[in-house]
Amino acid sequence: MNENSDEQTRQKIRDILEGLACMLTAHDSCAELVEYRNKRAVISCGAPCLKCDNRCIEDAIRDQLPNVEVIVQ
């Protein structure tokens, strides 16, 4: 993947997380893209959402970017 494509993917992930912001805020939580490299996105997640087994962050990203591995920490 070239750098331009990587940056487009980073922006898409940021857009997805922004779209989840209302739901995350309602749960007193947040999520931020920490790193994207080699088709792997590392998402920093705060508060209750980190321990939630609903996996809405991972699912939202995989729905639009199925080839991206999502790691929530």
mmCIF file of C-alpha atoms in Angstrom:
data_model
loop_
_atom_site.group_PDB
_atom_site.id
_atom_site.type_symbol
_atom_site.label_atom_id
_atom_site.label_comp_id
_atom_site.label_asym_id
_atom_site.label_seq_id
_atom_site.Cartn_x
_atom_site.Cartn_y
_atom_site.Cartn_z
ATOM 1 C CA MET A 1 0.000 0.000 0.000
ATOM 2 C CA ASN A 2 1.402 3.402 -0.854
ATOM 3 C CA GLU A 3 1.572 6.358 1.534
ATOM 4 C CA ASN A 4 -1.366 8.163 -0.096
ATOM 5 C CA SER A 5 -3.562 5.087 0.280
ATOM 6 C CA ASP A 6 -2.418 4.674 3.907
ATOM 7 C CA GLU A 7 -3.361 8.277 4.646
ATOM 8 C CA GLN A 8 -6.769 7.770 3.029
ATOM 9 C CA THR A 9 -7.310 4.725 5.249
ATOM 10 C CA ARG A 10 -6.213 6.672 8.344
ATOM 11 C CA GLN A 11 -8.697 9.411 7.486
ATOM 12 C CA LYS A 12 -11.472 6.880 6.883
ATOM 13 C CA ILE A 13 -10.827 5.344 10.321
ATOM 14 C CA ARG A 14 -10.886 8.807 11.918
ATOM 15 C CA ASP A 15 -14.190 9.509 10.146
ATOM 16 C CA ILE A 16 -15.662 6.235 11.422
ATOM 17 C CA LEU A 17 -14.573 7.031 14.983
ATOM 18 C CA GLU A 18 -16.025 10.522 14.662
ATOM 19 C CA GLY A 19 -19.310 8.946 13.581
ATOM 20 C CA LEU A 20 -19.311 6.866 16.781
ATOM 21 C CA ALA A 21 -18.513 9.863 19.004
ATOM 22 C CA CYS A 22 -22.111 10.492 20.157
ATOM 23 C CA MET A 23 -22.545 6.889 21.245
ATOM 24 C CA LEU A 24 -19.138 6.777 22.934
ATOM 25 C CA THR A 25 -19.733 10.084 24.711
ATOM 26 C CA ALA A 26 -23.071 8.800 26.003
ATOM 27 C CA HIS A 27 -21.098 5.990 27.649
ATOM 28 C CA ASP A 28 -18.506 8.426 29.058
ATOM 29 C CA SER A 29 -15.924 6.987 26.692
ATOM 30 C CA CYS A 30 -13.821 7.939 23.695
ATOM 31 C CA ALA A 31 -11.766 6.335 20.928
ATOM 32 C CA GLU A 32 -8.790 7.628 18.966
ATOM 33 C CA LEU A 33 -6.620 6.226 16.199
ATOM 34 C CA VAL A 34 -3.132 5.810 17.648
ATOM 35 C CA GLU A 35 -1.412 4.124 14.722
ATOM 36 C CA TYR A 36 -2.148 2.644 11.328
ATOM 37 C CA ARG A 37 0.507 0.550 9.637
ATOM 38 C CA ASN A 38 0.586 -2.642 7.571
ATOM 39 C CA LYS A 39 -3.231 -2.869 7.493
ATOM 40 C CA ARG A 40 -3.357 -2.770 11.305
ATOM 41 C CA ALA A 41 -5.202 -0.021 13.182
ATOM 42 C CA VAL A 42 -4.455 0.554 16.852
ATOM 43 C CA ILE A 43 -7.309 2.338 18.603
ATOM 44 C CA SER A 44 -6.975 3.840 22.071
ATOM 45 C CA CYS A 45 -10.268 3.506 23.882
ATOM 46 C CA GLY A 46 -11.107 5.048 27.216
ATOM 47 C CA ALA A 47 -13.373 4.287 30.131
ATOM 48 C CA PRO A 48 -16.180 1.693 29.948
ATOM 49 C CA CYS A 49 -15.930 1.010 26.217
ATOM 50 C CA LEU A 50 -12.503 -0.550 26.672
ATOM 51 C CA LYS A 51 -14.027 -3.393 28.704
ATOM 52 C CA CYS A 52 -17.235 -3.708 26.692
ATOM 53 C CA ASP A 53 -17.701 -6.910 24.711
ATOM 54 C CA ASN A 54 -20.100 -5.303 22.207
ATOM 55 C CA ARG A 55 -17.186 -4.619 19.809
ATOM 56 C CA CYS A 56 -19.000 -1.735 18.086
ATOM 57 C CA ILE A 57 -15.727 0.083 17.326
ATOM 58 C CA GLU A 58 -14.138 -2.950 15.689
ATOM 59 C CA ASP A 59 -17.325 -3.814 13.821
ATOM 60 C CA ALA A 60 -17.812 -0.273 12.518
ATOM 61 C CA ILE A 61 -14.275 -0.206 11.113
ATOM 62 C CA ARG A 62 -14.420 -3.739 9.682
ATOM 63 C CA ASP A 63 -17.773 -3.038 8.019
ATOM 64 C CA GLN A 64 -16.154 -0.345 5.877
ATOM 65 C CA LEU A 65 -12.548 -1.575 5.842
ATOM 66 C CA PRO A 66 -12.709 -5.390 5.992
ATOM 67 C CA ASN A 67 -8.990 -5.863 5.290
ATOM 68 C CA VAL A 68 -7.917 -3.827 8.320
ATOM 69 C CA GLU A 69 -7.033 -5.599 11.561
ATOM 70 C CA VAL A 70 -8.352 -3.609 14.529
ATOM 71 C CA ILE A 71 -6.629 -3.626 17.911
ATOM 72 C CA VAL A 72 -8.382 -1.793 20.743
ATOM 73 C CA GLN A 73 -6.298 -0.917 23.760
#
